[in-house]
PDB file of C-alpha atoms in Angstrom:
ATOM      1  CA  UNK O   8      -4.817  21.536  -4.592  1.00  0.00           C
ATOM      2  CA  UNK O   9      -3.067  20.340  -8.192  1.00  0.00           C
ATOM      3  CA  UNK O  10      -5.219  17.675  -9.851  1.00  0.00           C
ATOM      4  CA  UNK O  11      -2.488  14.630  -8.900  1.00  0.00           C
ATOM      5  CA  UNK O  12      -3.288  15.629  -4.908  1.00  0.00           C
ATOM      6  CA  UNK O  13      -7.151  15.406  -6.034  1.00  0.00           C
ATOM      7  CA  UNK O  14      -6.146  11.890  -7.550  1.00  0.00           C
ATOM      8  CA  UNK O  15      -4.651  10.468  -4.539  1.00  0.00           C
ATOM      9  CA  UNK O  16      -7.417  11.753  -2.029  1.00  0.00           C
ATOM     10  CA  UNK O  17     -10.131  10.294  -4.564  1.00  0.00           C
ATOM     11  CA  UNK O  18      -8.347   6.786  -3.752  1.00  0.00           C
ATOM     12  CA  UNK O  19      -9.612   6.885   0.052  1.00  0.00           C
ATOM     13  CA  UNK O  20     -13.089   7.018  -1.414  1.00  0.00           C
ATOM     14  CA  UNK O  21     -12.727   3.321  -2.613  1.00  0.00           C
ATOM     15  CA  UNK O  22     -12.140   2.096   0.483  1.00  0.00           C
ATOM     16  CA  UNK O  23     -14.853   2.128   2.537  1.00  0.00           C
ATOM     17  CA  UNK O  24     -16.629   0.462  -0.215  1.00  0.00           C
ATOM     18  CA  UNK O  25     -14.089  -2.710  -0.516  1.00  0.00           C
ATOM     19  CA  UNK O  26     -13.950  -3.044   3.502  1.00  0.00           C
ATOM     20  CA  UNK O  27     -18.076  -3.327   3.015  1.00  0.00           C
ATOM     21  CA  UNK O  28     -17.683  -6.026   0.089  1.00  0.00           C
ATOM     22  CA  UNK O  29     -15.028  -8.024   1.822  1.00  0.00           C
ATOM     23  CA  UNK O  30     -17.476  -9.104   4.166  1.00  0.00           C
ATOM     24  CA  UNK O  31     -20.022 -10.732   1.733  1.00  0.00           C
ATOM     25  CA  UNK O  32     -18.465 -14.167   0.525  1.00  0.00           C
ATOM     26  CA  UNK O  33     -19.925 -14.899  -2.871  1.00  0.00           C
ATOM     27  CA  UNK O  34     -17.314 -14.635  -5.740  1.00  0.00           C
ATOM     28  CA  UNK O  35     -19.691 -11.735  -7.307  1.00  0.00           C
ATOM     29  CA  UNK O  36     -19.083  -8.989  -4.430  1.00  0.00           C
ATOM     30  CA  UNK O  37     -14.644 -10.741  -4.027  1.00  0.00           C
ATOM     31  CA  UNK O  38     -14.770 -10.179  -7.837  1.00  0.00           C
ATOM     32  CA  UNK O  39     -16.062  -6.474  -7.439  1.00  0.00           C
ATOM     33  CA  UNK O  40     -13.903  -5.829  -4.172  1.00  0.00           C
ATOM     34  CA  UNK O  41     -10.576  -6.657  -6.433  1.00  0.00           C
ATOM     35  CA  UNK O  42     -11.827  -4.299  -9.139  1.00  0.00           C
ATOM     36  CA  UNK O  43     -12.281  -1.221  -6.966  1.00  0.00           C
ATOM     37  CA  UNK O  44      -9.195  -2.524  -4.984  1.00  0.00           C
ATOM     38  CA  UNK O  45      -7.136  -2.558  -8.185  1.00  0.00           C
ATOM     39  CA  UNK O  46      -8.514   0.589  -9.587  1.00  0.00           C
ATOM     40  CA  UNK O  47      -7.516   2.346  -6.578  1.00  0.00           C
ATOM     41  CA  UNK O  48      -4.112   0.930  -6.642  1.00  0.00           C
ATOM     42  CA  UNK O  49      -3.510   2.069 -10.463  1.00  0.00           C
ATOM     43  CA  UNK O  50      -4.323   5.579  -9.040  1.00  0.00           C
ATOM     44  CA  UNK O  51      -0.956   5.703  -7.161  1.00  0.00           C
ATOM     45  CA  UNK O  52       0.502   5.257 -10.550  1.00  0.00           C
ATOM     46  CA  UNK O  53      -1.861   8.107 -12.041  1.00  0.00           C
ATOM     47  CA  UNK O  54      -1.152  10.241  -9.999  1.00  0.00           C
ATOM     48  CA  UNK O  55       2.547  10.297  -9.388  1.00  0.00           C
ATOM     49  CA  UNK O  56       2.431  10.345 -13.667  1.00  0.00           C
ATOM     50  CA  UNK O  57       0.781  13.477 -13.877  1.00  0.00           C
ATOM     51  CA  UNK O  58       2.288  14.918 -10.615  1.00  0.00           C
ATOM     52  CA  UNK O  59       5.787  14.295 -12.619  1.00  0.00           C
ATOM     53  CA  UNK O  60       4.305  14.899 -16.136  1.00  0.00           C
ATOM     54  CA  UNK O  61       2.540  18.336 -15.322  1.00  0.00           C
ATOM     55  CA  UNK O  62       5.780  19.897 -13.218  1.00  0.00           C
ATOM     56  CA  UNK O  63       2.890  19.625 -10.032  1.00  0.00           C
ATOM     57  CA  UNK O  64       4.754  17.455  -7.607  1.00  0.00           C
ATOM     58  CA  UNK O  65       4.377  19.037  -4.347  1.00  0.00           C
ATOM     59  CA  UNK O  66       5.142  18.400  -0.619  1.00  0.00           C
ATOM     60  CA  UNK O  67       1.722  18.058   0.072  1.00  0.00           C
ATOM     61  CA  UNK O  68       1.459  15.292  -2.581  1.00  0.00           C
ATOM     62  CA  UNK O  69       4.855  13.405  -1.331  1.00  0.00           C
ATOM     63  CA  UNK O  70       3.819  13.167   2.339  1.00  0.00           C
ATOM     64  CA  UNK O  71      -0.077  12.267   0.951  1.00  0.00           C
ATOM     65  CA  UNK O  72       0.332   9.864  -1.498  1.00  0.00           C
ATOM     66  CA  UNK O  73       1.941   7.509   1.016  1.00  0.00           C
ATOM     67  CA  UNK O  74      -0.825   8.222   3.441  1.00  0.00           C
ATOM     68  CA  UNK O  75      -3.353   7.514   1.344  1.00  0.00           C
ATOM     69  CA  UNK O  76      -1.677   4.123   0.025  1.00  0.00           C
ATOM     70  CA  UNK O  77      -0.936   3.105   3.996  1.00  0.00           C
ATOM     71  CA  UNK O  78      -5.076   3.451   4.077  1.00  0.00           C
ATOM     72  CA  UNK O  79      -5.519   1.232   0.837  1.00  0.00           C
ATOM     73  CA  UNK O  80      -2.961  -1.655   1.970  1.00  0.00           C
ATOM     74  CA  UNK O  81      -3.571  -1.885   5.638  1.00  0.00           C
ATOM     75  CA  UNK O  82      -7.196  -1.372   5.916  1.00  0.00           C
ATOM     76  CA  UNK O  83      -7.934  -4.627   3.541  1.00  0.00           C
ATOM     77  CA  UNK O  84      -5.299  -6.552   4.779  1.00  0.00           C
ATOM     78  CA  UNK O  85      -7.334  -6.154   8.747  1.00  0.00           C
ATOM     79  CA  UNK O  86     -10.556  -7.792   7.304  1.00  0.00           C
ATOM     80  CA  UNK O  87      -8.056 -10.532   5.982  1.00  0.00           C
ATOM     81  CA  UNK O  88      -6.886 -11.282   9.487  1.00  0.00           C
ATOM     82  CA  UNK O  89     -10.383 -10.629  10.415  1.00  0.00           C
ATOM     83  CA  UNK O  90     -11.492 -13.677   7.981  1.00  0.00           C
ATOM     84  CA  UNK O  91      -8.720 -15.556   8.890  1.00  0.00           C
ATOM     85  CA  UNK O  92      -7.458 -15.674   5.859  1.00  0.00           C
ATOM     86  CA  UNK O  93      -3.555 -14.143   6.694  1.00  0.00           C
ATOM     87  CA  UNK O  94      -1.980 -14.386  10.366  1.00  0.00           C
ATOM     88  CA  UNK O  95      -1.589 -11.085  12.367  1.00  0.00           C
ATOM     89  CA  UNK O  96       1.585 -10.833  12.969  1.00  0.00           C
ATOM     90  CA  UNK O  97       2.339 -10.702   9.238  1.00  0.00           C
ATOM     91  CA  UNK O  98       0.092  -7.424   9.296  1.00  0.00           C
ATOM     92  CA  UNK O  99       1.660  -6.138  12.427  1.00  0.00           C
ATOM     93  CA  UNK O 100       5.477  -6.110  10.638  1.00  0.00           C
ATOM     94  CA  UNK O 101       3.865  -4.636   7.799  1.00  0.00           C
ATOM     95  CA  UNK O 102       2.435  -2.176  10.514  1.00  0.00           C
ATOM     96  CA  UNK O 103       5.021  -1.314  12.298  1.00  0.00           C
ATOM     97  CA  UNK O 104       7.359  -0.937   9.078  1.00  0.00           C
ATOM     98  CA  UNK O 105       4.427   1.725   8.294  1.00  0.00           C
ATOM     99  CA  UNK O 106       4.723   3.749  12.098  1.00  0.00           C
ATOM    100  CA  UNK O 107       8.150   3.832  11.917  1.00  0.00           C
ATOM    101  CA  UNK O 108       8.593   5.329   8.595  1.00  0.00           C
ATOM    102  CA  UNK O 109       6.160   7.744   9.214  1.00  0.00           C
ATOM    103  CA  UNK O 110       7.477   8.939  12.594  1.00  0.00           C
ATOM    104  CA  UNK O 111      10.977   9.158  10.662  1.00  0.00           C
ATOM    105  CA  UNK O 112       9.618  11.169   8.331  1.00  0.00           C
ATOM    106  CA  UNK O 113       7.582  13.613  10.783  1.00  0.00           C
ATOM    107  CA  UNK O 114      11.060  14.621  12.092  1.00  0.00           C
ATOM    108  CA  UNK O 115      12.461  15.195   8.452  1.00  0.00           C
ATOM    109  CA  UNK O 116      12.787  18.436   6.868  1.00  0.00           C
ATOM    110  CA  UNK O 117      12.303  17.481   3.300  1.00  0.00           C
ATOM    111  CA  UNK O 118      10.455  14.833   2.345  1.00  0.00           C
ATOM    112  CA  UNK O 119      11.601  12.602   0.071  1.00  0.00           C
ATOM    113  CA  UNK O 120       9.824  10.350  -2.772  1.00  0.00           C
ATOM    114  CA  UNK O 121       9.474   6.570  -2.863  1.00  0.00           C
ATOM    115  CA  UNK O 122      12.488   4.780  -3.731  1.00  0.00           C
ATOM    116  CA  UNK O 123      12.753   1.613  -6.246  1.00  0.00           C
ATOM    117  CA  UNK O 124      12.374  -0.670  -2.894  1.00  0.00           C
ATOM    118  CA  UNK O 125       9.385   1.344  -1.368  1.00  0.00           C
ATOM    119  CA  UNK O 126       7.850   0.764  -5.280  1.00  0.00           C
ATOM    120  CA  UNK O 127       8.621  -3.032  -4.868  1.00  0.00           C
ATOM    121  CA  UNK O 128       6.986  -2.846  -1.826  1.00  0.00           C
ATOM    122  CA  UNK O 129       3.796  -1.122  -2.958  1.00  0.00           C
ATOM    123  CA  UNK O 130       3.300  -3.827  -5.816  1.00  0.00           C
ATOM    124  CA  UNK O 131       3.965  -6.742  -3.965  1.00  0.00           C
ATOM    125  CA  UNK O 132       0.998  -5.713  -1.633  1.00  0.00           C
ATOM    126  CA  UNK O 133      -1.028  -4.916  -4.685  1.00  0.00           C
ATOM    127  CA  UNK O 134      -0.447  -8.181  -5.643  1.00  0.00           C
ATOM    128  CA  UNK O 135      -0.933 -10.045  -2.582  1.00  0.00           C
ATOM    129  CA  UNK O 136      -3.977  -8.419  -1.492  1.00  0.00           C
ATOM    130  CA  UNK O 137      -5.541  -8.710  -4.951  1.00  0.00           C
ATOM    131  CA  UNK O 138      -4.531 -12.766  -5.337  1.00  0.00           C
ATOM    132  CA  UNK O 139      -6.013 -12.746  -1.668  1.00  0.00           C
ATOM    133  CA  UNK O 140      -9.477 -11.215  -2.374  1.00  0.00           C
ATOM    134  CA  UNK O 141     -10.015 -12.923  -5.146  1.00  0.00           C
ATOM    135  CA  UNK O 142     -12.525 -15.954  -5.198  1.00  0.00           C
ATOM    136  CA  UNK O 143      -9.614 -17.939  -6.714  1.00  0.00           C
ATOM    137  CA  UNK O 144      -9.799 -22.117  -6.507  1.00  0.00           C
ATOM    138  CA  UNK O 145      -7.987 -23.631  -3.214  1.00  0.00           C
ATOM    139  CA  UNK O 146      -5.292 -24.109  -5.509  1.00  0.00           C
ATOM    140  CA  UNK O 147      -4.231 -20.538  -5.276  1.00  0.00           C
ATOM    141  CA  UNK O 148      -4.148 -20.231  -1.444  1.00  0.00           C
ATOM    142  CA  UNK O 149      -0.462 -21.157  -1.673  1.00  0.00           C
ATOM    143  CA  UNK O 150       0.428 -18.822  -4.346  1.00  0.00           C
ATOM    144  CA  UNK O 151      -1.867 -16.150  -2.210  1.00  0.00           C
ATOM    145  CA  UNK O 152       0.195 -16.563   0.680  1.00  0.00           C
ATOM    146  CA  UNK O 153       3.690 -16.662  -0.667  1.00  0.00           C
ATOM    147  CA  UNK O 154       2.958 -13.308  -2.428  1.00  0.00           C
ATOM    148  CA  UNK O 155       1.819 -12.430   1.081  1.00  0.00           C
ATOM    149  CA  UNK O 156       5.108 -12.998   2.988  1.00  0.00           C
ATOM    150  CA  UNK O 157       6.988 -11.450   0.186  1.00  0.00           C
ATOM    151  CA  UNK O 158       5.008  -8.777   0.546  1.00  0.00           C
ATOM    152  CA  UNK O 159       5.676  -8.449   4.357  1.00  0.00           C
ATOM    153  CA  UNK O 160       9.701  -9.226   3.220  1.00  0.00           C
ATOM    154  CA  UNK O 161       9.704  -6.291   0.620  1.00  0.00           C
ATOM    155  CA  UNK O 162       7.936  -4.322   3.249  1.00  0.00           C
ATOM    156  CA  UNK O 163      10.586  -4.819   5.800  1.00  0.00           C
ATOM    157  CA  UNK O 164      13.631  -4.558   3.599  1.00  0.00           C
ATOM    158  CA  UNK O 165      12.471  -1.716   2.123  1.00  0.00           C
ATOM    159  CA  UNK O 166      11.541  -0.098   5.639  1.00  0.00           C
ATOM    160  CA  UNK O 167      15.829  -0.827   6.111  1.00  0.00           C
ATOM    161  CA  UNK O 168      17.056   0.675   3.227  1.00  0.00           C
ATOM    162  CA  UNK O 169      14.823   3.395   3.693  1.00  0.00           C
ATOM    163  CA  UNK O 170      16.071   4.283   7.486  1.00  0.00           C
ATOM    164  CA  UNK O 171      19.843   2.817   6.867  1.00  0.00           C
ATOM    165  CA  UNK O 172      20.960   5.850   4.654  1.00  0.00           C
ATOM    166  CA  UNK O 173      19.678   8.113   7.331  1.00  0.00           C
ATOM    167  CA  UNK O 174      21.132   6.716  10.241  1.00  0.00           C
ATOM    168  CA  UNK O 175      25.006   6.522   8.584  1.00  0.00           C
ATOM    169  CA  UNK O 176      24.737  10.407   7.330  1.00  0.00           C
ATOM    170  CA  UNK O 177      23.655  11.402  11.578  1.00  0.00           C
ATOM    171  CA  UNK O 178      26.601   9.620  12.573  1.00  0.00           C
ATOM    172  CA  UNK O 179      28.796  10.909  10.881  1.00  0.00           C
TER     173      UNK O 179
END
């Protein structure tokens, strides 16, 4: 395994640790959770640097890498619901957006990398779940949840452009 793939299956190991810190309130352990949360996050970027820099970008790393970031986004934004702090059926498009690109991609023969949408997509979450850890003032909760539904927006229209190109070349 080439030392990007290590990169992006050392980001899981963050996780479990943020999902524990979520639950304790004070603005110490939201403070820490957005640190390992971020950290993680600047590991996609790491990681697809090197993968590209060091000629190691592999098929293993294209279908992983996504994996791992579905993990990072999804499994924060369920203690959100959880803690009522975002509705469900915002996670649930993001969700589903998530299955169905994966089944597509089960079925596909080469995998392909993320596009400039999917990359929109992956920040905006980064974003939104960061501003939505945070132990920011009530003044942020609207700022918190617009970058939210953007998030679930980007998500969606990038899930579209993603399957659209697919769908015209089968038809024809």
């Amino acid at each position: 395994m080439t030392l990007p793939n290590w990169i992006t299956f050392s980001r899981l190991l963050g996780v479990p640790f943020l999902l524990y810190g979520l639950y304790d309130s004070t603005p110490q352990a939201r403070w820490v959770c957005v640190a390992i949360f971020l950290v993680a996050a600047l590991t996609d970027w790491l990681d697809g640097y090197l993968a590209r820099k060091l000629n190691q970008v592999s098929d293993l790393g294209k279908f992983l890498d996504p994996l791992v970031d579905k993990f990072l986004v999804l499994a924060p934004l369920l203690v959100l619901v959880e803690l009522g702090k975002i509705p469900a059926w915002g996670v649930f498009l993001i969700l589903a957006r998530e299955l169905a690109i994966a089944g597509w991609r089960v079925n596909q023969t080469t995998i392909t990398g993320a596009n400039i949408w999917g990359k929109l997509k992956t920040v905006s979450q980064i974003v939104a779940i960061a501003l939505l850890i945070a132990p920011l003032s009530s003044d942020w909760q609207q700022v918190s949840l617009i970058a939210f539904w953007l998030s679930v927006a980007l998500t969606l229209i990038s899930g579209g452009i993603y399957l659209w190109p697919q769908k015209v070349s089968q038809a024809s």
